[in-house]
Each structure stands twice: as structure tokens, then as C-alpha cells.
Amino acid sequence: MSGACRIIVGASGSPGSLQALRFAADLARDDDAPLIPVLAWLPPGGELADRRQPSAHLRAVWKEAAWQRLWEALDLAWGGLPADLRATPTVLRGEAGQVLIDTACRPRDLLVVGAGRRGALRRLAGCRVSRYCLAHARCPVVAVPPTDLAQQAGHRLGRLLFSRRALTPGTDAGH
């Protein structure tokens, strides 16, 4: 038992977040704690683009699209909201890491995030939400590792991207 008073979970719809949603639901059941799936969103082009050309109508459209992504993620993870959980799905505007640590602001909260695929290529891609949360959260954070299937798929992709073929006379390097 984690003893958490609330369990906050990142819910972007990625394979890692789906695994985190399932794990968080099990923890919430075990602790009889409320579960708060959170999806963070930003306007296309970022905050600067929105400030340059503000549009209340577009903001409403983007927020609705974020809600749609959250409901799709919950359907993929659980087949809809489980009846046996006190779940409060939440959509908030902002950078995902900052939104998650601001939501999980109480000392007895527990923040659950997907760890994403591991590997050198993913580390080069930049700072991920899980790393940000682990470094900045004011409550315990659980980073749920990817499933074996997701891990294997990532390795196959890396092999395809970086596979080498010997050039033989008569072949063109551009084809």
C-alpha cells in the first residue's frame, strides 16, 4: 500500500501513459484513493503563437480536442472510466511536466508517470516528462516502465533506422 491521499497520473495516450494509467488504477483500488488522470495541452505553435494571434474560439476547440484525447486514452487503458474508482479526469493547459507537478502538490499525493521507451535514441530526443517530474515533484513519483512489447518495438525501430548495407558496384547510395 502506498498510503497516498490522491493518485495523479499523466494520461497523454502514449503507450507509456496507458501502462501508467493501469498501474495507477490498481494503486487507487488498493488504497481506496481518488485517481486523477491528467492530460496537459498547449496551443499548436506554443504559447507565443497564441499570444500573437489570440482566439477564444480556437482555444475552446483545442481544449475540446484535449478532452477527446483524454477520453480516448481512458478508453484504451480501461475501456472507459472504471465504476469501482473515484476518478476525476482533468485537462489543464500548460507544459506536461509542470502541470503534473502542480497538480500533485500535496505531500501525501502520489504522481504516476510512464517512463517511456529506454535507449540512446530516446535520451537524445530531449528532456522527457518523467525525468522532469522525478526532478521537480514535491511528492513521491512512480515512473512505470514500458511493457516488454513496447520495449521490443522500440529496439526494432532503432535497428531499422540505423541498419547498414554494404554498397556494391552498380548500386546507387541514394536508393
PDB file of C-alpha atoms in Angstrom:
ATOM      1  CA  MET A   1       0.000   0.000   0.000  1.00  0.00           C
ATOM      2  CA  SER A   2       1.288   3.443  -0.899  1.00  0.00           C
ATOM      3  CA  GLY A   3      -0.792   5.372   1.672  1.00  0.00           C
ATOM      4  CA  ALA A   4      -1.420   8.146  -0.839  1.00  0.00           C
ATOM      5  CA  CYS A   5      -4.331  10.520  -0.280  1.00  0.00           C
ATOM      6  CA  ARG A   6      -4.608  11.164  -4.048  1.00  0.00           C
ATOM      7  CA  ILE A   7      -3.064   9.449  -7.053  1.00  0.00           C
ATOM      8  CA  ILE A   8      -2.326  11.718 -10.003  1.00  0.00           C
ATOM      9  CA  VAL A   9      -1.395  10.066 -13.300  1.00  0.00           C
ATOM     10  CA  GLY A  10      -0.209  11.505 -16.606  1.00  0.00           C
ATOM     11  CA  ALA A  11      -2.563  10.470 -19.390  1.00  0.00           C
ATOM     12  CA  SER A  12      -1.247  11.553 -22.787  1.00  0.00           C
ATOM     13  CA  GLY A  13      -2.423   8.453 -24.636  1.00  0.00           C
ATOM     14  CA  SER A  14       1.117   7.245 -25.339  1.00  0.00           C
ATOM     15  CA  PRO A  15       1.876   3.554 -24.718  1.00  0.00           C
ATOM     16  CA  GLY A  16       3.804   4.540 -21.581  1.00  0.00           C
ATOM     17  CA  SER A  17       0.925   6.572 -20.206  1.00  0.00           C
ATOM     18  CA  LEU A  18      -1.528   3.724 -20.828  1.00  0.00           C
ATOM     19  CA  GLN A  19       0.690   1.456 -18.723  1.00  0.00           C
ATOM     20  CA  ALA A  20       0.862   4.187 -16.053  1.00  0.00           C
ATOM     21  CA  LEU A  21      -2.947   4.535 -16.072  1.00  0.00           C
ATOM     22  CA  ARG A  22      -3.391   0.808 -15.447  1.00  0.00           C
ATOM     23  CA  PHE A  23      -0.786   0.809 -12.662  1.00  0.00           C
ATOM     24  CA  ALA A  24      -2.307   3.909 -11.027  1.00  0.00           C
ATOM     25  CA  ALA A  25      -5.786   2.360 -11.133  1.00  0.00           C
ATOM     26  CA  ASP A  26      -4.504  -0.693  -9.249  1.00  0.00           C
ATOM     27  CA  LEU A  27      -2.877   1.556  -6.618  1.00  0.00           C
ATOM     28  CA  ALA A  28      -6.070   3.607  -6.258  1.00  0.00           C
ATOM     29  CA  ARG A  29      -8.087   0.430  -5.707  1.00  0.00           C
ATOM     30  CA  ASP A  30      -5.610  -0.883  -3.146  1.00  0.00           C
ATOM     31  CA  ASP A  31      -5.558   2.407  -1.192  1.00  0.00           C
ATOM     32  CA  ASP A  32      -9.182   3.411  -1.839  1.00  0.00           C
ATOM     33  CA  ALA A  33      -7.727   6.722  -3.031  1.00  0.00           C
ATOM     34  CA  PRO A  34      -9.134   9.118  -5.606  1.00  0.00           C
ATOM     35  CA  LEU A  35      -7.491   8.871  -9.013  1.00  0.00           C
ATOM     36  CA  ILE A  36      -6.851  11.966 -11.106  1.00  0.00           C
ATOM     37  CA  PRO A  37      -5.851  11.260 -14.728  1.00  0.00           C
ATOM     38  CA  VAL A  38      -4.349  14.473 -16.132  1.00  0.00           C
ATOM     39  CA  LEU A  39      -3.785  15.487 -19.735  1.00  0.00           C
ATOM     40  CA  ALA A  40      -1.812  18.688 -20.365  1.00  0.00           C
ATOM     41  CA  TRP A  41      -2.205  20.607 -23.595  1.00  0.00           C
ATOM     42  CA  LEU A  42      -0.608  23.555 -25.364  1.00  0.00           C
ATOM     43  CA  PRO A  43      -1.875  25.535 -28.337  1.00  0.00           C
ATOM     44  CA  PRO A  44      -0.394  24.478 -31.678  1.00  0.00           C
ATOM     45  CA  GLY A  45       2.679  26.645 -32.144  1.00  0.00           C
ATOM     46  CA  GLY A  46       3.008  27.118 -28.386  1.00  0.00           C
ATOM     47  CA  GLU A  47       2.091  29.910 -26.020  1.00  0.00           C
ATOM     48  CA  LEU A  48       3.936  32.592 -28.009  1.00  0.00           C
ATOM     49  CA  ALA A  49       1.919  31.877 -31.151  1.00  0.00           C
ATOM     50  CA  ASP A  50      -1.294  32.035 -29.120  1.00  0.00           C
ATOM     51  CA  ARG A  51      -0.305  35.393 -27.602  1.00  0.00           C
ATOM     52  CA  ARG A  52       0.475  36.830 -31.032  1.00  0.00           C
ATOM     53  CA  GLN A  53      -2.894  35.828 -32.521  1.00  0.00           C
ATOM     54  CA  PRO A  54      -5.280  35.136 -29.616  1.00  0.00           C
ATOM     55  CA  SER A  55      -8.580  33.467 -30.422  1.00  0.00           C
ATOM     56  CA  ALA A  56     -11.074  32.407 -27.781  1.00  0.00           C
ATOM     57  CA  HIS A  57     -12.797  30.176 -30.339  1.00  0.00           C
ATOM     58  CA  LEU A  58      -9.574  28.320 -31.203  1.00  0.00           C
ATOM     59  CA  ARG A  59      -8.693  27.908 -27.514  1.00  0.00           C
ATOM     60  CA  ALA A  60     -12.079  26.263 -26.957  1.00  0.00           C
ATOM     61  CA  VAL A  61     -11.502  23.958 -29.950  1.00  0.00           C
ATOM     62  CA  TRP A  62      -8.022  22.987 -28.692  1.00  0.00           C
ATOM     63  CA  LYS A  63      -9.298  22.342 -25.181  1.00  0.00           C
ATOM     64  CA  GLU A  64     -12.118  20.169 -26.538  1.00  0.00           C
ATOM     65  CA  ALA A  65      -9.569  18.232 -28.610  1.00  0.00           C
ATOM     66  CA  ALA A  66      -7.536  17.684 -25.439  1.00  0.00           C
ATOM     67  CA  TRP A  67     -10.618  16.316 -23.663  1.00  0.00           C
ATOM     68  CA  GLN A  68     -11.210  13.996 -26.609  1.00  0.00           C
ATOM     69  CA  ARG A  69      -7.596  12.713 -26.390  1.00  0.00           C
ATOM     70  CA  LEU A  70      -8.032  12.108 -22.659  1.00  0.00           C
ATOM     71  CA  TRP A  71     -11.271  10.128 -23.120  1.00  0.00           C
ATOM     72  CA  GLU A  72      -9.596   8.083 -25.880  1.00  0.00           C
ATOM     73  CA  ALA A  73      -6.660   7.323 -23.567  1.00  0.00           C
ATOM     74  CA  LEU A  74      -9.019   6.243 -20.778  1.00  0.00           C
ATOM     75  CA  ASP A  75     -10.919   4.029 -23.213  1.00  0.00           C
ATOM     76  CA  LEU A  76      -7.683   2.422 -24.403  1.00  0.00           C
ATOM     77  CA  ALA A  77      -6.399   1.874 -20.872  1.00  0.00           C
ATOM     78  CA  TRP A  78      -9.584   0.799 -19.110  1.00  0.00           C
ATOM     79  CA  GLY A  79     -12.423   0.618 -21.627  1.00  0.00           C
ATOM     80  CA  GLY A  80     -13.882   3.797 -20.090  1.00  0.00           C
ATOM     81  CA  LEU A  81     -13.961   5.009 -16.511  1.00  0.00           C
ATOM     82  CA  PRO A  82     -13.981   2.058 -14.095  1.00  0.00           C
ATOM     83  CA  ALA A  83     -17.071   2.093 -11.903  1.00  0.00           C
ATOM     84  CA  ASP A  84     -15.074   0.952  -8.868  1.00  0.00           C
ATOM     85  CA  LEU A  85     -12.768   4.013  -8.869  1.00  0.00           C
ATOM     86  CA  ARG A  86     -13.290   7.579  -7.725  1.00  0.00           C
ATOM     87  CA  ALA A  87     -11.742   9.092 -10.840  1.00  0.00           C
ATOM     88  CA  THR A  88     -11.697  12.763 -11.766  1.00  0.00           C
ATOM     89  CA  PRO A  89     -10.299  13.183 -15.283  1.00  0.00           C
ATOM     90  CA  THR A  90      -8.672  16.586 -15.722  1.00  0.00           C
ATOM     91  CA  VAL A  91      -7.439  18.594 -18.711  1.00  0.00           C
ATOM     92  CA  LEU A  92      -5.118  21.521 -17.993  1.00  0.00           C
ATOM     93  CA  ARG A  93      -3.290  23.960 -20.206  1.00  0.00           C
ATOM     94  CA  GLY A  94       0.498  24.028 -19.897  1.00  0.00           C
ATOM     95  CA  GLU A  95       3.688  22.019 -20.275  1.00  0.00           C
ATOM     96  CA  ALA A  96       3.012  18.429 -19.213  1.00  0.00           C
ATOM     97  CA  GLY A  97       5.711  18.163 -16.551  1.00  0.00           C
ATOM     98  CA  GLN A  98       4.798  21.446 -14.892  1.00  0.00           C
ATOM     99  CA  VAL A  99       1.070  20.671 -14.996  1.00  0.00           C
ATOM    100  CA  LEU A 100       1.629  17.274 -13.370  1.00  0.00           C
ATOM    101  CA  ILE A 101       3.828  18.539 -10.529  1.00  0.00           C
ATOM    102  CA  ASP A 102       1.466  21.472  -9.909  1.00  0.00           C
ATOM    103  CA  THR A 103      -1.467  19.043  -9.669  1.00  0.00           C
ATOM    104  CA  ALA A 104       0.416  16.627  -7.402  1.00  0.00           C
ATOM    105  CA  CYS A 105       1.170  19.367  -4.896  1.00  0.00           C
ATOM    106  CA  ARG A 106       0.348  17.740  -1.553  1.00  0.00           C
ATOM    107  CA  PRO A 107       2.967  15.781   0.418  1.00  0.00           C
ATOM    108  CA  ARG A 108       0.769  12.639   0.546  1.00  0.00           C
ATOM    109  CA  ASP A 109      -0.053  12.712  -3.167  1.00  0.00           C
ATOM    110  CA  LEU A 110       1.478  10.105  -5.436  1.00  0.00           C
ATOM    111  CA  LEU A 111       2.377  11.006  -9.008  1.00  0.00           C
ATOM    112  CA  VAL A 112       2.458   8.172 -11.549  1.00  0.00           C
ATOM    113  CA  VAL A 113       4.067   8.699 -14.965  1.00  0.00           C
ATOM    114  CA  GLY A 114       5.061   6.448 -17.823  1.00  0.00           C
ATOM    115  CA  ALA A 115       8.827   6.098 -18.101  1.00  0.00           C
ATOM    116  CA  GLY A 116       8.733   5.844 -21.892  1.00  0.00           C
ATOM    117  CA  ARG A 117      10.959   3.659 -24.018  1.00  0.00           C
ATOM    118  CA  ARG A 118      14.552   3.376 -22.957  1.00  0.00           C
ATOM    119  CA  GLY A 119      17.582   3.644 -25.159  1.00  0.00           C
ATOM    120  CA  ALA A 120      20.181   6.023 -26.504  1.00  0.00           C
ATOM    121  CA  LEU A 121      17.960   7.410 -29.255  1.00  0.00           C
ATOM    122  CA  ARG A 122      15.222   8.353 -26.775  1.00  0.00           C
ATOM    123  CA  ARG A 123      17.726  10.013 -24.416  1.00  0.00           C
ATOM    124  CA  LEU A 124      18.967  12.192 -27.274  1.00  0.00           C
ATOM    125  CA  ALA A 125      15.421  13.352 -28.016  1.00  0.00           C
ATOM    126  CA  GLY A 126      15.492  15.716 -25.028  1.00  0.00           C
ATOM    127  CA  CYS A 127      14.034  16.047 -21.555  1.00  0.00           C
ATOM    128  CA  ARG A 128      11.001  13.873 -21.091  1.00  0.00           C
ATOM    129  CA  VAL A 129       8.089  14.483 -18.810  1.00  0.00           C
ATOM    130  CA  SER A 130       9.003  11.602 -16.497  1.00  0.00           C
ATOM    131  CA  ARG A 131      12.501  12.992 -15.882  1.00  0.00           C
ATOM    132  CA  TYR A 132      11.096  16.446 -15.243  1.00  0.00           C
ATOM    133  CA  CYS A 133       8.601  15.078 -12.720  1.00  0.00           C
ATOM    134  CA  LEU A 134      11.221  12.984 -10.940  1.00  0.00           C
ATOM    135  CA  ALA A 135      13.468  16.034 -10.606  1.00  0.00           C
ATOM    136  CA  HIS A 136      10.855  18.617  -9.564  1.00  0.00           C
ATOM    137  CA  ALA A 137       7.944  16.904  -7.788  1.00  0.00           C
ATOM    138  CA  ARG A 138       7.140  17.668  -4.150  1.00  0.00           C
ATOM    139  CA  CYS A 139       5.616  14.232  -3.593  1.00  0.00           C
ATOM    140  CA  PRO A 140       6.634  10.639  -4.345  1.00  0.00           C
ATOM    141  CA  VAL A 141       6.794   9.781  -8.059  1.00  0.00           C
ATOM    142  CA  VAL A 142       6.440   6.342  -9.619  1.00  0.00           C
ATOM    143  CA  ALA A 143       7.852   6.007 -13.139  1.00  0.00           C
ATOM    144  CA  VAL A 144       6.194   2.948 -14.688  1.00  0.00           C
ATOM    145  CA  PRO A 145       8.470   1.124 -17.142  1.00  0.00           C
ATOM    146  CA  PRO A 146       7.238   0.278 -20.626  1.00  0.00           C
ATOM    147  CA  THR A 147       5.761  -3.112 -21.390  1.00  0.00           C
ATOM    148  CA  ASP A 148       8.014  -5.755 -22.942  1.00  0.00           C
ATOM    149  CA  LEU A 149       6.118  -5.380 -26.208  1.00  0.00           C
ATOM    150  CA  ALA A 150       6.748  -1.610 -26.348  1.00  0.00           C
ATOM    151  CA  GLN A 151      10.396  -2.189 -25.480  1.00  0.00           C
ATOM    152  CA  GLN A 152      10.812  -4.743 -28.270  1.00  0.00           C
ATOM    153  CA  ALA A 153       9.079  -2.476 -30.781  1.00  0.00           C
ATOM    154  CA  GLY A 154      11.488   0.328 -29.892  1.00  0.00           C
ATOM    155  CA  HIS A 155      14.509  -1.920 -30.447  1.00  0.00           C
ATOM    156  CA  ARG A 156      13.208  -2.987 -33.861  1.00  0.00           C
ATOM    157  CA  LEU A 157      12.681   0.627 -34.884  1.00  0.00           C
ATOM    158  CA  GLY A 158      16.218   1.519 -33.857  1.00  0.00           C
ATOM    159  CA  ARG A 159      17.629  -1.354 -35.896  1.00  0.00           C
ATOM    160  CA  LEU A 160      15.676  -0.200 -38.940  1.00  0.00           C
ATOM    161  CA  LEU A 161      16.812   3.397 -38.589  1.00  0.00           C
ATOM    162  CA  PHE A 162      20.465   2.553 -38.148  1.00  0.00           C
ATOM    163  CA  SER A 163      20.850  -0.555 -40.284  1.00  0.00           C
ATOM    164  CA  ARG A 164      23.756  -0.534 -42.688  1.00  0.00           C
ATOM    165  CA  ARG A 165      24.142  -2.120 -46.073  1.00  0.00           C
ATOM    166  CA  ALA A 166      27.353  -2.506 -47.928  1.00  0.00           C
ATOM    167  CA  LEU A 167      27.390  -0.630 -51.210  1.00  0.00           C
ATOM    168  CA  THR A 168      28.262  -2.820 -54.123  1.00  0.00           C
ATOM    169  CA  PRO A 169      29.306  -1.717 -57.582  1.00  0.00           C
ATOM    170  CA  GLY A 170      26.262  -0.785 -59.632  1.00  0.00           C
ATOM    171  CA  THR A 171      24.129   0.387 -56.664  1.00  0.00           C
ATOM    172  CA  ASP A 172      23.260   3.994 -56.039  1.00  0.00           C
ATOM    173  CA  ALA A 173      23.661   5.317 -52.449  1.00  0.00           C
ATOM    174  CA  GLY A 174      20.515   7.431 -52.841  1.00  0.00           C
ATOM    175  CA  HIS A 175      18.189   4.468 -53.467  1.00  0.00           C
TER     176      HIS A 175
END
